[in-house]
Amino acid sequence: MSLPVVTATRYVLPLREGGSLPGVVEGNDLGTYVIKFHGAGQGPKALVAEVIVGELFRRLGLRVPELKLIQLDPAIGRSEPDFEIQELLIRSAGLNLAVDFLPGSFGYDGSAGNPGDEAMARILWLDAFVANVDRSWRNTNLLVWHKNLWLIDHGAALYFHHSWMSAEKFASLPYDASDHVFSVAVPGVAKVDAELAAAITPSLLEEVIALVPDEWIEPGDRERYLGHLLARLDQRSAWVPGGAR
Ligand SMILES: Nc1ncnc2c1ncn2[C@@H]1O[C@H](COP(=O)(O)OP(=O)(O)O)[C@@H](O)[C@H]1O
Ligand SMILES: [Mg+2]
């Protein structure tokens, strides 16, 4: 299995809310996508985390906009006057990440209510598992679309890969739930722990890691991602918010 590949045909506009300066583009399949660039600040590893985490969460029943790979010819941004964007497009020639654009969605700020105790606990457990530090009230990286919550922006998760901290260290790295948008759900996390841990099988992890294109990953690193995530699954008492079951 692999992610579908499309080609960017028009650069529409930059999205300046985020730090990585993603853009909205049109694809040759008539789709509209948020493009996340391999040439942005954190480099292709942020895209590796987007694919592994986004596809894992989707398979565990969470709403994540569809992910595709997108070929970029920097020439499509020729008429874009901003020098910073021109440079980013040129650095990002080739394969980038396309996130299905959710038209009319807005950033979750709590005003629309919360998705319920169990849903919040599941999101909190999963963010703790992948060490996602990017789901705070300041920056929820949750979109409300047709009254449902959609999870975006997993590029800061799996941060062990920036320096390749050891699997043992990552396995027991604590997670600071107090900064998480759903920190109120800590008491309910123990109830979803066993079920989520059982659902994350080695073959499920292998499947999502296999979706990362060769262009973004070093040979041999797929096994390291698998090893780190399996080790963390084994050390739940160290990081599950409120404690593992
Ligand atoms: N699939 C999407 N549909 C609609 N808007 C999106 C989508 N993905 C991102 N956005 C908007 O773009 C902003 C930046 O995207 P994000 O993935 O969070 O990038 P960054 O890594 O720069 O924070 C989001 O805060 C949101 O407003
Ligand atoms: Mg963001």
Short mmCIF file of N, CA, C and O in Angstrom, two decimals, residues 36-147:
data_model
loop_
_atom_site.label_atom_id
_atom_site.label_comp_id
_atom_site.label_asym_id
_atom_site.label_seq_id
_atom_site.Cartn_x
_atom_site.Cartn_y
_atom_site.Cartn_z
N LYS A 36 2.52 20.77 2.63
CA LYS A 36 3.53 20.94 3.67
C LYS A 36 4.86 20.56 3.03
O LYS A 36 5.02 19.46 2.50
N PHE A 37 5.81 21.49 3.10
CA PHE A 37 7.01 21.43 2.27
C PHE A 37 8.17 20.70 2.94
O PHE A 37 8.49 20.97 4.10
N HIS A 38 8.83 19.84 2.17
CA HIS A 38 10.03 19.17 2.74
C HIS A 38 11.15 20.18 2.94
O HIS A 38 12.07 19.94 3.72
N GLY A 39 11.09 21.33 2.27
CA GLY A 39 12.13 22.34 2.42
C GLY A 39 11.86 23.33 3.56
O GLY A 39 12.62 24.28 3.74
N ALA A 40 10.80 23.12 4.34
CA ALA A 40 10.50 24.02 5.46
C ALA A 40 11.46 23.75 6.63
O ALA A 40 12.18 22.75 6.62
N GLY A 41 11.42 24.64 7.62
CA GLY A 41 12.38 24.63 8.74
C GLY A 41 12.81 23.28 9.29
O GLY A 41 14.00 23.01 9.38
N GLN A 42 11.86 22.42 9.66
CA GLN A 42 12.23 21.15 10.30
C GLN A 42 12.66 20.09 9.31
O GLN A 42 13.04 18.99 9.70
N GLY A 43 12.53 20.39 8.02
CA GLY A 43 12.98 19.44 7.01
C GLY A 43 12.03 18.28 6.83
O GLY A 43 10.94 18.26 7.39
N PRO A 44 12.45 17.30 6.05
CA PRO A 44 11.55 16.19 5.71
C PRO A 44 11.12 15.35 6.90
O PRO A 44 10.10 14.67 6.83
N LYS A 45 11.86 15.42 8.02
CA LYS A 45 11.45 14.59 9.17
C LYS A 45 10.08 15.01 9.70
O LYS A 45 9.32 14.19 10.22
N ALA A 46 9.75 16.29 9.57
CA ALA A 46 8.42 16.72 10.00
C ALA A 46 7.35 16.02 9.14
O ALA A 46 6.28 15.66 9.65
N LEU A 47 7.65 15.81 7.88
CA LEU A 47 6.69 15.14 7.00
C LEU A 47 6.61 13.64 7.32
O LEU A 47 5.55 13.03 7.22
N VAL A 48 7.74 13.07 7.72
CA VAL A 48 7.75 11.67 8.15
C VAL A 48 6.80 11.51 9.35
O VAL A 48 5.97 10.60 9.39
N ALA A 49 6.92 12.42 10.31
CA ALA A 49 6.05 12.36 11.48
C ALA A 49 4.58 12.57 11.08
O ALA A 49 3.68 11.89 11.60
N GLU A 50 4.32 13.47 10.16
CA GLU A 50 2.94 13.70 9.69
C GLU A 50 2.33 12.41 9.16
O GLU A 50 1.18 12.08 9.45
N VAL A 51 3.10 11.68 8.36
CA VAL A 51 2.57 10.47 7.73
C VAL A 51 2.39 9.36 8.77
O VAL A 51 1.31 8.76 8.88
N ILE A 52 3.43 9.09 9.56
CA ILE A 52 3.34 7.98 10.51
C ILE A 52 2.22 8.24 11.52
O ILE A 52 1.37 7.39 11.77
N VAL A 53 2.21 9.44 12.10
CA VAL A 53 1.23 9.73 13.15
C VAL A 53 -0.17 9.91 12.56
O VAL A 53 -1.15 9.36 13.08
N GLY A 54 -0.28 10.67 11.48
CA GLY A 54 -1.60 10.91 10.88
C GLY A 54 -2.26 9.61 10.45
O GLY A 54 -3.45 9.38 10.71
N GLU A 55 -1.49 8.75 9.80
CA GLU A 55 -2.08 7.49 9.31
C GLU A 55 -2.34 6.51 10.45
O GLU A 55 -3.29 5.73 10.40
N LEU A 56 -1.51 6.56 11.50
CA LEU A 56 -1.80 5.73 12.68
C LEU A 56 -3.11 6.18 13.33
O LEU A 56 -3.99 5.36 13.62
N PHE A 57 -3.23 7.47 13.56
CA PHE A 57 -4.45 7.99 14.21
C PHE A 57 -5.69 7.66 13.37
O PHE A 57 -6.73 7.29 13.91
N ARG A 58 -5.57 7.80 12.06
CA ARG A 58 -6.72 7.49 11.20
C ARG A 58 -7.15 6.03 11.36
O ARG A 58 -8.33 5.74 11.50
N ARG A 59 -6.16 5.14 11.38
CA ARG A 59 -6.48 3.72 11.51
C ARG A 59 -7.04 3.38 12.88
O ARG A 59 -7.66 2.32 13.06
N LEU A 60 -6.83 4.24 13.85
CA LEU A 60 -7.37 4.00 15.19
C LEU A 60 -8.71 4.72 15.36
O LEU A 60 -9.23 4.83 16.47
N GLY A 61 -9.24 5.25 14.26
CA GLY A 61 -10.61 5.78 14.29
C GLY A 61 -10.72 7.28 14.47
O GLY A 61 -11.83 7.81 14.59
N LEU A 62 -9.59 8.00 14.50
CA LEU A 62 -9.69 9.46 14.63
C LEU A 62 -9.84 10.10 13.25
O LEU A 62 -9.47 9.50 12.23
N ARG A 63 -10.39 11.31 13.25
CA ARG A 63 -10.56 12.02 11.98
C ARG A 63 -9.29 12.80 11.65
O ARG A 63 -8.91 13.73 12.38
N VAL A 64 -8.67 12.41 10.55
CA VAL A 64 -7.47 13.09 10.04
C VAL A 64 -7.74 13.34 8.56
O VAL A 64 -8.14 12.41 7.86
N PRO A 65 -7.55 14.58 8.06
CA PRO A 65 -7.79 14.81 6.63
C PRO A 65 -6.92 13.87 5.79
O PRO A 65 -5.80 13.53 6.18
N GLU A 66 -7.44 13.46 4.65
CA GLU A 66 -6.71 12.51 3.81
C GLU A 66 -5.32 13.05 3.45
O GLU A 66 -5.16 14.24 3.15
N LEU A 67 -4.33 12.17 3.48
CA LEU A 67 -2.95 12.55 3.14
C LEU A 67 -2.58 11.94 1.79
O LEU A 67 -2.88 10.77 1.51
N LYS A 68 -1.91 12.74 0.97
CA LYS A 68 -1.37 12.26 -0.31
C LYS A 68 0.05 12.80 -0.45
O LYS A 68 0.48 13.66 0.34
N LEU A 69 0.75 12.32 -1.44
CA LEU A 69 2.05 12.89 -1.79
C LEU A 69 1.82 13.81 -2.98
O LEU A 69 0.97 13.53 -3.83
N ILE A 70 2.57 14.90 -3.03
CA ILE A 70 2.34 15.86 -4.12
C ILE A 70 3.66 16.31 -4.74
O ILE A 70 4.58 16.74 -4.03
N GLN A 71 3.73 16.18 -6.05
CA GLN A 71 4.91 16.61 -6.80
C GLN A 71 4.83 18.11 -7.02
O GLN A 71 3.79 18.62 -7.44
N LEU A 72 5.94 18.78 -6.72
CA LEU A 72 5.96 20.24 -6.87
C LEU A 72 7.03 20.67 -7.87
O LEU A 72 8.21 20.33 -7.71
N ASP A 73 6.59 21.41 -8.86
CA ASP A 73 7.51 22.11 -9.74
C ASP A 73 7.49 23.58 -9.28
O ASP A 73 6.44 24.23 -9.37
N PRO A 74 8.61 24.08 -8.74
CA PRO A 74 8.60 25.44 -8.17
C PRO A 74 8.12 26.50 -9.15
O PRO A 74 7.71 27.59 -8.73
N ALA A 75 8.12 26.19 -10.43
CA ALA A 75 7.67 27.18 -11.43
C ALA A 75 6.22 27.59 -11.22
O ALA A 75 5.83 28.68 -11.63
N ILE A 76 5.42 26.75 -10.54
CA ILE A 76 4.01 27.13 -10.36
C ILE A 76 3.86 28.33 -9.42
O ILE A 76 2.81 28.94 -9.36
N GLY A 77 4.93 28.68 -8.70
CA GLY A 77 4.85 29.83 -7.81
C GLY A 77 5.46 31.10 -8.40
O GLY A 77 5.65 32.09 -7.70
N ARG A 78 5.72 31.05 -9.70
CA ARG A 78 6.42 32.16 -10.37
C ARG A 78 5.82 33.52 -10.08
O ARG A 78 6.51 34.50 -9.89
N SER A 79 4.47 33.59 -10.03
CA SER A 79 3.84 34.91 -9.88
C SER A 79 3.69 35.31 -8.41
O SER A 79 3.16 36.36 -8.10
N GLU A 80 4.16 34.46 -7.50
CA GLU A 80 4.07 34.78 -6.06
C GLU A 80 5.16 35.81 -5.72
O GLU A 80 6.34 35.54 -5.89
N PRO A 81 4.75 37.00 -5.25
CA PRO A 81 5.72 38.07 -5.08
C PRO A 81 6.65 37.91 -3.86
O PRO A 81 7.73 38.50 -3.83
N ASP A 82 6.22 37.11 -2.86
CA ASP A 82 6.97 37.03 -1.61
C ASP A 82 8.26 36.20 -1.81
O ASP A 82 8.21 35.03 -2.18
N PHE A 83 9.38 36.83 -1.51
CA PHE A 83 10.69 36.21 -1.71
C PHE A 83 10.85 34.94 -0.87
O PHE A 83 11.36 33.92 -1.32
N GLU A 84 10.36 35.02 0.40
CA GLU A 84 10.47 33.89 1.33
C GLU A 84 9.74 32.66 0.76
O GLU A 84 10.21 31.53 0.86
N ILE A 85 8.57 32.91 0.17
CA ILE A 85 7.78 31.81 -0.40
C ILE A 85 8.46 31.25 -1.66
O ILE A 85 8.54 30.04 -1.84
N GLN A 86 8.97 32.15 -2.48
CA GLN A 86 9.72 31.69 -3.67
C GLN A 86 10.84 30.75 -3.28
O GLN A 86 11.02 29.69 -3.88
N GLU A 87 11.58 31.15 -2.26
CA GLU A 87 12.72 30.33 -1.80
C GLU A 87 12.27 28.98 -1.28
O GLU A 87 12.90 27.96 -1.53
N LEU A 88 11.18 29.00 -0.52
CA LEU A 88 10.64 27.76 0.05
C LEU A 88 10.20 26.81 -1.07
O LEU A 88 10.46 25.60 -1.01
N LEU A 89 9.56 27.35 -2.09
CA LEU A 89 9.11 26.51 -3.21
C LEU A 89 10.31 25.91 -3.94
O LEU A 89 10.33 24.72 -4.27
N ILE A 90 11.33 26.72 -4.14
CA ILE A 90 12.51 26.23 -4.87
C ILE A 90 13.21 25.13 -4.06
O ILE A 90 13.58 24.09 -4.59
N ARG A 91 13.34 25.36 -2.74
CA ARG A 91 13.96 24.34 -1.88
C ARG A 91 13.14 23.05 -1.85
O ARG A 91 13.66 21.99 -1.52
N SER A 92 11.83 23.16 -2.14
CA SER A 92 10.92 22.02 -1.95
C SER A 92 10.54 21.33 -3.25
O SER A 92 9.55 20.61 -3.30
N ALA A 93 11.31 21.55 -4.30
CA ALA A 93 11.03 20.85 -5.56
C ALA A 93 10.95 19.36 -5.28
O ALA A 93 11.66 18.85 -4.42
N GLY A 94 10.07 18.67 -6.00
CA GLY A 94 9.96 17.22 -5.80
C GLY A 94 8.75 16.87 -4.96
O GLY A 94 7.71 17.53 -5.04
N LEU A 95 8.92 15.85 -4.11
CA LEU A 95 7.79 15.26 -3.39
C LEU A 95 7.54 15.93 -2.04
O LEU A 95 8.42 16.01 -1.20
N ASN A 96 6.32 16.39 -1.84
CA ASN A 96 5.90 17.04 -0.60
C ASN A 96 4.64 16.34 -0.08
O ASN A 96 4.16 15.39 -0.70
N LEU A 97 4.13 16.85 1.06
CA LEU A 97 2.92 16.24 1.63
C LEU A 97 1.69 17.08 1.26
O LEU A 97 1.72 18.31 1.40
N ALA A 98 0.63 16.42 0.84
CA ALA A 98 -0.64 17.10 0.56
C ALA A 98 -1.67 16.66 1.58
O ALA A 98 -1.90 15.47 1.77
N VAL A 99 -2.27 17.62 2.26
CA VAL A 99 -3.32 17.34 3.24
C VAL A 99 -4.63 17.85 2.64
O VAL A 99 -4.70 19.01 2.22
N ASP A 100 -5.62 16.99 2.58
CA ASP A 100 -6.90 17.40 2.00
C ASP A 100 -7.39 18.69 2.68
O ASP A 100 -7.50 18.74 3.91
N PHE A 101 -7.65 19.71 1.89
CA PHE A 101 -8.08 21.00 2.44
C PHE A 101 -9.54 20.91 2.88
O PHE A 101 -10.40 20.46 2.12
N LEU A 102 -9.81 21.32 4.10
CA LEU A 102 -11.18 21.27 4.63
C LEU A 102 -11.78 22.68 4.53
O LEU A 102 -11.53 23.53 5.39
N PRO A 103 -12.57 22.93 3.49
CA PRO A 103 -13.05 24.30 3.26
C PRO A 103 -14.05 24.73 4.33
O PRO A 103 -14.94 23.97 4.69
N GLY A 104 -13.85 25.92 4.85
CA GLY A 104 -14.78 26.45 5.85
C GLY A 104 -14.50 25.96 7.26
O GLY A 104 -15.23 26.29 8.19
N SER A 105 -13.45 25.17 7.44
CA SER A 105 -13.13 24.71 8.80
C SER A 105 -12.53 25.87 9.59
O SER A 105 -12.06 26.85 9.02
N PHE A 106 -12.58 25.74 10.92
CA PHE A 106 -11.94 26.77 11.77
C PHE A 106 -11.23 26.10 12.92
O PHE A 106 -11.54 24.98 13.30
N GLY A 107 -10.27 26.83 13.47
CA GLY A 107 -9.45 26.27 14.54
C GLY A 107 -10.27 26.08 15.81
O GLY A 107 -11.04 26.96 16.21
N TYR A 108 -10.12 24.91 16.46
CA TYR A 108 -10.85 24.61 17.70
C TYR A 108 -10.31 25.47 18.83
O TYR A 108 -9.11 25.49 19.09
N ASP A 109 -11.23 26.17 19.51
CA ASP A 109 -10.80 26.98 20.65
C ASP A 109 -11.67 26.69 21.88
O ASP A 109 -11.66 27.45 22.85
N GLY A 110 -12.44 25.62 21.83
CA GLY A 110 -13.27 25.25 22.97
C GLY A 110 -14.66 25.83 22.92
O GLY A 110 -15.57 25.34 23.60
N SER A 111 -14.88 26.89 22.12
CA SER A 111 -16.18 27.57 22.15
C SER A 111 -17.30 26.68 21.62
O SER A 111 -18.46 26.87 21.98
N ALA A 112 -16.95 25.71 20.80
CA ALA A 112 -17.99 24.83 20.24
C ALA A 112 -18.24 23.61 21.15
O ALA A 112 -18.90 22.66 20.74
N GLY A 113 -17.71 23.64 22.37
CA GLY A 113 -17.86 22.48 23.26
C GLY A 113 -16.74 21.49 23.02
O GLY A 113 -15.93 21.68 22.12
N ASN A 114 -16.72 20.41 23.82
CA ASN A 114 -15.66 19.42 23.61
C ASN A 114 -16.26 18.13 23.05
O ASN A 114 -17.48 17.94 23.08
N PRO A 115 -15.42 17.26 22.54
CA PRO A 115 -15.95 16.06 21.86
C PRO A 115 -16.36 14.94 22.81
O PRO A 115 -16.70 13.85 22.35
N GLY A 116 -16.37 15.20 24.11
CA GLY A 116 -16.76 14.15 25.06
C GLY A 116 -15.54 13.55 25.76
O GLY A 116 -14.44 13.55 25.22
N ASP A 117 -15.79 13.02 26.96
CA ASP A 117 -14.68 12.57 27.81
C ASP A 117 -13.83 11.48 27.14
O ASP A 117 -12.60 11.52 27.18
N GLU A 118 -14.50 10.51 26.53
CA GLU A 118 -13.74 9.39 25.98
C GLU A 118 -12.91 9.84 24.77
O GLU A 118 -11.74 9.46 24.65
N ALA A 119 -13.51 10.64 23.90
CA ALA A 119 -12.77 11.10 22.72
C ALA A 119 -11.57 11.94 23.15
O ALA A 119 -10.47 11.81 22.59
N MET A 120 -11.75 12.79 24.16
CA MET A 120 -10.63 13.61 24.64
C MET A 120 -9.53 12.73 25.23
O MET A 120 -8.34 12.97 25.01
N ALA A 121 -9.94 11.70 25.98
CA ALA A 121 -8.95 10.80 26.59
C ALA A 121 -8.15 10.06 25.52
O ALA A 121 -6.93 9.87 25.66
N ARG A 122 -8.84 9.64 24.46
CA ARG A 122 -8.14 8.92 23.39
C ARG A 122 -7.11 9.82 22.71
O ARG A 122 -5.98 9.41 22.43
N ILE A 123 -7.51 11.06 22.42
CA ILE A 123 -6.58 11.98 21.77
C ILE A 123 -5.38 12.26 22.68
O ILE A 123 -4.22 12.26 22.24
N LEU A 124 -5.65 12.44 23.96
CA LEU A 124 -4.56 12.71 24.91
C LEU A 124 -3.60 11.51 25.00
O LEU A 124 -2.38 11.67 24.96
N TRP A 125 -4.15 10.31 25.11
CA TRP A 125 -3.30 9.10 25.18
C TRP A 125 -2.43 9.00 23.94
O TRP A 125 -1.22 8.76 24.02
N LEU A 126 -3.05 9.20 22.77
CA LEU A 126 -2.31 9.05 21.52
C LEU A 126 -1.25 10.13 21.35
O LEU A 126 -0.13 9.86 20.89
N ASP A 127 -1.56 11.36 21.72
CA ASP A 127 -0.56 12.42 21.64
C ASP A 127 0.61 12.12 22.59
O ASP A 127 1.77 12.38 22.27
N ALA A 128 0.30 11.54 23.75
CA ALA A 128 1.37 11.18 24.69
C ALA A 128 2.23 10.06 24.11
O ALA A 128 3.46 10.08 24.23
N PHE A 129 1.59 9.11 23.45
CA PHE A 129 2.33 7.99 22.86
C PHE A 129 3.35 8.48 21.82
O PHE A 129 4.50 8.07 21.83
N VAL A 130 2.92 9.39 20.96
CA VAL A 130 3.83 9.86 19.89
C VAL A 130 4.60 11.10 20.31
O VAL A 130 5.31 11.71 19.51
N ALA A 131 4.46 11.50 21.59
CA ALA A 131 5.17 12.67 22.14
C ALA A 131 4.86 13.93 21.32
O ALA A 131 5.76 14.68 20.97
N ASN A 132 3.58 14.13 21.04
CA ASN A 132 3.17 15.32 20.30
C ASN A 132 3.03 16.51 21.26
O ASN A 132 2.13 16.54 22.08
N VAL A 133 3.91 17.49 21.10
CA VAL A 133 3.91 18.65 22.00
C VAL A 133 3.12 19.81 21.39
O VAL A 133 3.10 20.91 21.94
N ASP A 134 2.47 19.56 20.28
CA ASP A 134 1.81 20.63 19.53
C ASP A 134 0.29 20.54 19.57
O ASP A 134 -0.37 20.56 18.53
N ARG A 135 -0.28 20.40 20.79
CA ARG A 135 -1.74 20.37 20.90
C ARG A 135 -2.16 21.12 22.16
O ARG A 135 -2.88 20.61 23.01
N SER A 136 -1.66 22.35 22.28
CA SER A 136 -1.94 23.15 23.47
C SER A 136 -3.11 24.11 23.17
O SER A 136 -3.55 24.22 22.03
N TRP A 137 -3.57 24.81 24.18
CA TRP A 137 -4.63 25.81 23.96
C TRP A 137 -4.14 26.93 23.06
O TRP A 137 -4.91 27.52 22.32
N ARG A 138 -2.86 27.26 23.14
CA ARG A 138 -2.32 28.32 22.29
C ARG A 138 -2.37 27.93 20.83
O ARG A 138 -2.48 28.77 19.94
N ASN A 139 -2.28 26.63 20.58
CA ASN A 139 -2.14 26.12 19.22
C ASN A 139 -2.69 24.70 19.24
O ASN A 139 -1.96 23.76 19.49
N THR A 140 -4.01 24.59 19.00
CA THR A 140 -4.64 23.27 19.23
C THR A 140 -4.37 22.29 18.08
O THR A 140 -4.46 21.08 18.28
N ASN A 141 -4.10 22.81 16.88
CA ASN A 141 -3.96 21.94 15.72
C ASN A 141 -5.13 20.96 15.61
O ASN A 141 -4.97 19.80 15.25
N LEU A 142 -6.32 21.50 15.97
CA LEU A 142 -7.58 20.78 15.79
C LEU A 142 -8.46 21.70 14.96
O LEU A 142 -8.54 22.90 15.23
N LEU A 143 -9.11 21.15 13.96
CA LEU A 143 -10.03 21.94 13.16
C LEU A 143 -11.45 21.44 13.39
O LEU A 143 -11.66 20.23 13.57
N VAL A 144 -12.40 22.38 13.40
CA VAL A 144 -13.81 22.01 13.45
C VAL A 144 -14.33 22.11 12.03
O VAL A 144 -14.20 23.16 11.39
N TRP A 145 -14.88 21.02 11.55
CA TRP A 145 -15.38 20.97 10.16
C TRP A 145 -16.66 20.15 10.16
O TRP A 145 -16.66 19.02 10.62
N HIS A 146 -17.75 20.74 9.69
CA HIS A 146 -19.07 20.08 9.74
C HIS A 146 -19.33 19.53 11.14
O HIS A 146 -19.75 18.39 11.30
N LYS A 147 -19.03 20.34 12.15
CA LYS A 147 -19.30 20.05 13.57
C LYS A 147 -18.44 18.92 14.15
O LYS A 147 -18.65 18.51 15.29
#
